[in-house]
Amino acid sequence: MKRLSFALLFMLSASAASFAQDLKLPALSPTSKITQEFSTSSIEISYSRPSMRGRKIFGELVAFGNVWRTGANSATKVKFGEDVVIEGNNIKAGEYALYTIPGEKEWEIILNKGVGNWGNAGYATTDDVARFKVAPRMMDKNVNTFTMQIGNITYNTCNIEMMWEKTKVIIPVKVNNEERLSAAIDKAINNPTVPYFQAANYYYESGQDLNKANQYVDKALEQNPKAFYMWALKARIAQKMGKKEDAIAAANKSMETAKGSAFEAEYMRNNQKIIDSYKTKK
């Protein structure tokens, strides 16, 4: 009888454990992962997203002056695909725990080696890679659920943004990629398949060298003189260089070589804007 009772108890316990493993309930602070292409690699952020749920957040739930995991559950992690510069700190490519010390007028941002830490447990200042301070910004409306995003992206800069309650914090990120990319372009130019258009677009959009942008778009047009989008780029470059006649001629050529598809419509509008901009000038 005792053996039977023990066997029955064991079976019930095993069944309960199995049921608990299968039970899936909604998380109060669900996890999220962001992967954003940036420069020639990417930035990844892994974090948990707590919600206000009627609570006062900064200064109460998240105390001022204390180290915060920047979210909930495990410490928030950020992974840089290449070396970056943040507020004068040179950060090597790799993954870091992102801790913060919130304050009313100033937040301290911490990049730390403790990527396996659960919350603040295991945090040690000796593992800090960089510390820097930023000023929080106040928003008009509440953000109910803690939100991180990567925005204001250019060829070599972006912002990591954090928002919760009415507080927004921006972490500016930069890569020093100008020399490396210029060297890569110079190397690619010597290959059989020459990316002249991509090189021209890069130098134009980054504002680094309009002369090179103009040189490379001309080379691209030699290879493909009926490419309306190349003529459109030529028009924008010429306009930025202050070359009125070249800008108008290129814009007109772009419209002549276009075939009237919906895809081309935005290019045509931009071409017309360039032409019209000179009509309004005396």
Short mmCIF file of C-alpha atoms in Angstrom, two decimals, residues 39-271:
data_model
loop_
_atom_site.label_atom_id
_atom_site.label_comp_id
_atom_site.label_asym_id
_atom_site.label_seq_id
_atom_site.Cartn_x
_atom_site.Cartn_y
_atom_site.Cartn_z
CA SER A 39 27.40 52.10 -41.04
CA THR A 40 28.83 48.85 -42.48
CA SER A 41 27.55 46.56 -39.71
CA SER A 42 24.69 46.74 -37.21
CA ILE A 43 23.66 47.57 -33.65
CA GLU A 44 21.62 45.07 -31.65
CA ILE A 45 19.71 45.81 -28.43
CA SER A 46 18.14 43.11 -26.25
CA TYR A 47 15.96 44.28 -23.36
CA SER A 48 12.79 43.73 -21.36
CA ARG A 49 9.90 46.21 -21.50
CA PRO A 50 8.13 46.99 -18.22
CA SER A 51 4.97 49.13 -18.28
CA MET A 52 3.81 51.92 -15.99
CA ARG A 53 0.64 50.15 -14.84
CA GLY A 54 -0.47 53.22 -12.90
CA ARG A 55 2.85 53.65 -11.13
CA LYS A 56 5.10 56.69 -10.80
CA ILE A 57 8.34 55.61 -12.50
CA PHE A 58 11.34 57.90 -12.20
CA GLY A 59 12.09 59.03 -8.68
CA GLU A 60 9.92 56.28 -7.16
CA LEU A 61 9.84 52.87 -8.87
CA VAL A 62 13.21 53.68 -10.44
CA ALA A 63 15.07 55.63 -7.78
CA PHE A 64 17.23 58.58 -8.71
CA GLY A 65 20.93 58.10 -8.04
CA ASN A 66 20.88 54.28 -8.12
CA VAL A 67 22.17 51.88 -10.75
CA TRP A 68 19.28 50.65 -12.91
CA ARG A 69 19.23 47.64 -15.22
CA THR A 70 17.62 49.88 -17.87
CA GLY A 71 14.47 47.84 -18.21
CA ALA A 72 13.49 44.70 -16.31
CA ASN A 73 14.73 41.16 -15.65
CA SER A 74 18.17 40.60 -17.21
CA ALA A 75 20.41 43.59 -17.76
CA THR A 76 19.81 45.31 -21.08
CA LYS A 77 22.46 44.40 -23.65
CA VAL A 78 23.76 46.35 -26.62
CA LYS A 79 26.00 44.88 -29.31
CA PHE A 80 28.07 47.00 -31.68
CA GLY A 81 29.15 45.40 -34.95
CA GLU A 82 32.12 47.73 -35.28
CA ASP A 83 34.11 50.16 -33.15
CA VAL A 84 32.10 53.24 -32.16
CA VAL A 85 32.62 56.50 -30.31
CA ILE A 86 30.13 57.61 -27.65
CA GLU A 87 30.60 60.94 -25.91
CA GLY A 88 34.34 60.81 -26.52
CA ASN A 89 34.69 57.19 -25.38
CA ASN A 90 36.18 54.72 -27.87
CA ILE A 91 34.10 51.55 -27.64
CA LYS A 92 35.37 48.36 -29.26
CA ALA A 93 33.02 46.18 -31.29
CA GLY A 94 31.27 43.68 -29.04
CA GLU A 95 28.41 43.19 -26.59
CA TYR A 96 27.93 45.17 -23.38
CA ALA A 97 25.46 45.41 -20.53
CA LEU A 98 23.77 48.82 -20.57
CA TYR A 99 23.24 50.20 -17.07
CA THR A 100 22.06 53.68 -16.20
CA ILE A 101 21.89 55.92 -13.15
CA PRO A 102 18.81 58.11 -13.65
CA GLY A 103 18.64 61.62 -12.21
CA GLU A 104 16.28 64.57 -12.45
CA LYS A 105 18.70 66.69 -14.48
CA GLU A 106 21.37 64.20 -15.50
CA TRP A 107 21.64 60.51 -16.35
CA GLU A 108 24.84 58.52 -16.15
CA ILE A 109 25.17 55.88 -18.86
CA ILE A 110 27.32 52.81 -18.17
CA LEU A 111 28.63 50.22 -20.60
CA ASN A 112 29.69 47.17 -18.62
CA LYS A 113 31.20 43.74 -19.34
CA GLY A 114 28.56 41.92 -17.25
CA VAL A 115 26.36 40.76 -20.13
CA GLY A 116 25.28 37.68 -18.18
CA ASN A 117 24.04 39.61 -15.15
CA TRP A 118 20.46 39.31 -13.94
CA GLY A 119 19.42 42.87 -13.32
CA ASN A 120 21.83 44.62 -10.99
CA ALA A 121 22.98 41.34 -9.43
CA GLY A 122 26.62 40.83 -10.24
CA TYR A 123 27.15 44.41 -11.35
CA ALA A 124 30.67 45.62 -10.53
CA THR A 125 32.26 48.96 -11.30
CA THR A 126 35.47 47.10 -12.14
CA ASP A 127 33.65 45.72 -15.20
CA ASP A 128 32.74 49.19 -16.47
CA VAL A 129 34.03 49.91 -19.96
CA ALA A 130 32.75 53.48 -20.19
CA ARG A 131 30.75 56.00 -18.18
CA PHE A 132 29.36 59.25 -19.49
CA LYS A 133 26.54 61.67 -18.71
CA VAL A 134 23.63 62.92 -20.78
CA ALA A 135 20.73 65.25 -20.03
CA PRO A 136 17.21 63.75 -20.05
CA ARG A 137 14.47 65.41 -22.08
CA MET A 138 10.84 65.78 -21.05
CA MET A 139 8.07 64.71 -23.41
CA ASP A 140 4.51 66.02 -23.54
CA LYS A 141 2.86 62.60 -23.29
CA ASN A 142 3.53 59.44 -21.33
CA VAL A 143 5.15 56.44 -22.97
CA ASN A 144 3.41 53.66 -21.07
CA THR A 145 5.82 50.84 -21.94
CA PHE A 146 9.59 51.28 -21.69
CA THR A 147 10.81 51.70 -25.25
CA MET A 148 14.25 51.69 -26.85
CA GLN A 149 14.92 52.53 -30.48
CA ILE A 150 17.71 53.55 -32.84
CA GLY A 151 17.01 56.69 -34.84
CA ASN A 152 18.40 59.77 -36.58
CA ILE A 153 20.62 57.48 -38.68
CA THR A 154 23.24 58.89 -41.06
CA TYR A 155 26.25 57.30 -42.73
CA ASN A 156 28.29 57.61 -39.55
CA THR A 157 26.00 58.66 -36.68
CA CYS A 158 22.85 57.47 -34.95
CA ASN A 159 21.05 57.82 -31.63
CA ILE A 160 20.13 55.11 -29.16
CA GLU A 161 16.92 56.44 -27.60
CA MET A 162 15.17 55.39 -24.38
CA MET A 163 11.65 56.51 -23.48
CA TRP A 164 9.46 55.82 -20.49
CA GLU A 165 6.85 57.88 -18.66
CA LYS A 166 7.59 61.42 -19.91
CA THR A 167 11.36 61.02 -19.94
CA LYS A 168 13.49 60.57 -23.05
CA VAL A 169 17.22 59.90 -23.00
CA ILE A 170 19.40 60.01 -26.11
CA ILE A 171 22.79 58.31 -26.45
CA PRO A 172 24.68 59.66 -29.49
CA VAL A 173 26.73 57.05 -31.37
CA LYS A 174 29.37 57.77 -33.99
CA VAL A 175 31.71 55.72 -36.16
CA ASN A 176 34.92 57.08 -37.64
CA ASN A 177 34.46 55.31 -40.96
CA GLU A 178 35.41 58.03 -43.46
CA GLU A 179 38.98 56.91 -44.16
CA ARG A 180 38.07 53.22 -44.16
CA LEU A 181 35.15 53.70 -46.56
CA SER A 182 37.13 56.00 -48.84
CA ALA A 183 39.88 53.37 -49.03
CA ALA A 184 37.27 50.69 -49.77
CA ILE A 185 35.80 52.84 -52.56
CA ASP A 186 39.25 53.48 -54.06
CA LYS A 187 39.93 49.75 -54.03
CA ALA A 188 36.53 48.93 -55.57
CA ILE A 189 37.02 51.51 -58.32
CA ASN A 190 39.95 49.43 -59.61
CA ASN A 191 37.81 46.29 -59.94
CA PRO A 192 36.27 45.17 -63.27
CA THR A 193 32.75 45.95 -62.04
CA VAL A 194 33.08 49.52 -60.88
CA PRO A 195 30.45 50.84 -58.39
CA TYR A 196 30.67 54.43 -59.60
CA PHE A 197 27.05 55.28 -58.78
CA GLN A 198 27.26 53.91 -55.22
CA ALA A 199 30.49 55.84 -54.65
CA ALA A 200 28.95 59.05 -56.01
CA ASN A 201 25.87 58.64 -53.84
CA TYR A 202 27.98 58.02 -50.74
CA TYR A 203 30.14 61.12 -51.23
CA TYR A 204 27.05 63.24 -51.94
CA GLU A 205 24.89 62.02 -49.05
CA SER A 206 27.73 62.11 -46.52
CA GLY A 207 28.77 65.58 -47.68
CA GLN A 208 32.42 64.54 -47.59
CA ASP A 209 33.54 65.37 -51.12
CA LEU A 210 31.21 66.83 -53.75
CA ASN A 211 33.98 66.91 -56.35
CA LYS A 212 34.42 63.16 -56.03
CA ALA A 213 30.65 62.71 -56.07
CA ASN A 214 30.47 64.66 -59.33
CA GLN A 215 33.43 62.79 -60.81
CA TYR A 216 31.97 59.38 -60.04
CA VAL A 217 28.42 60.15 -61.19
CA ASP A 218 29.87 61.29 -64.52
CA LYS A 219 31.73 57.97 -64.77
CA ALA A 220 28.52 56.11 -63.93
CA LEU A 221 26.63 58.01 -66.65
CA GLU A 222 29.31 57.13 -69.20
CA GLN A 223 28.48 53.48 -68.54
CA ASN A 224 24.71 53.95 -68.35
CA PRO A 225 23.62 57.21 -70.02
CA LYS A 226 19.91 56.29 -69.94
CA ALA A 227 19.70 55.80 -66.17
CA PHE A 228 17.21 58.46 -65.04
CA TYR A 229 18.15 58.01 -61.37
CA MET A 230 21.81 58.72 -62.13
CA TRP A 231 20.87 61.94 -63.90
CA ALA A 232 18.71 62.81 -60.89
CA LEU A 233 21.72 62.36 -58.61
CA LYS A 234 23.82 64.43 -61.01
CA ALA A 235 21.23 67.23 -60.72
CA ARG A 236 21.31 67.17 -56.91
CA ILE A 237 25.11 67.19 -56.83
CA ALA A 238 25.30 70.09 -59.29
CA GLN A 239 22.72 72.06 -57.31
CA LYS A 240 24.68 71.58 -54.10
CA MET A 241 27.86 72.67 -55.87
CA GLY A 242 26.12 75.84 -57.09
CA LYS A 243 26.25 74.81 -60.75
CA LYS A 244 22.89 76.11 -61.99
CA GLU A 245 23.15 75.18 -65.68
CA ASP A 246 24.44 71.68 -64.93
CA ALA A 247 21.70 71.11 -62.35
CA ILE A 248 18.89 72.16 -64.72
CA ALA A 249 20.36 70.18 -67.62
CA ALA A 250 20.73 67.03 -65.53
CA ALA A 251 17.22 67.36 -64.07
CA ASN A 252 15.75 67.73 -67.57
CA LYS A 253 17.80 64.77 -68.82
CA SER A 254 16.51 62.66 -65.92
CA MET A 255 12.92 63.45 -66.90
CA GLU A 256 13.62 62.75 -70.57
CA THR A 257 15.06 59.29 -69.86
CA ALA A 258 12.30 58.30 -67.42
CA LYS A 259 9.47 56.09 -68.66
CA GLY A 260 6.66 57.40 -66.47
CA SER A 261 6.41 54.53 -63.99
CA ALA A 262 5.12 55.00 -60.45
CA PHE A 263 8.59 54.17 -59.14
CA GLU A 264 10.01 57.13 -61.05
CA ALA A 265 7.43 59.64 -59.80
CA GLU A 266 9.35 60.80 -56.74
CA TYR A 267 12.49 61.36 -58.81
CA MET A 268 10.48 63.44 -61.27
CA ARG A 269 9.03 65.59 -58.49
CA ASN A 270 12.51 66.22 -57.12
CA ASN A 271 13.80 67.08 -60.59
#
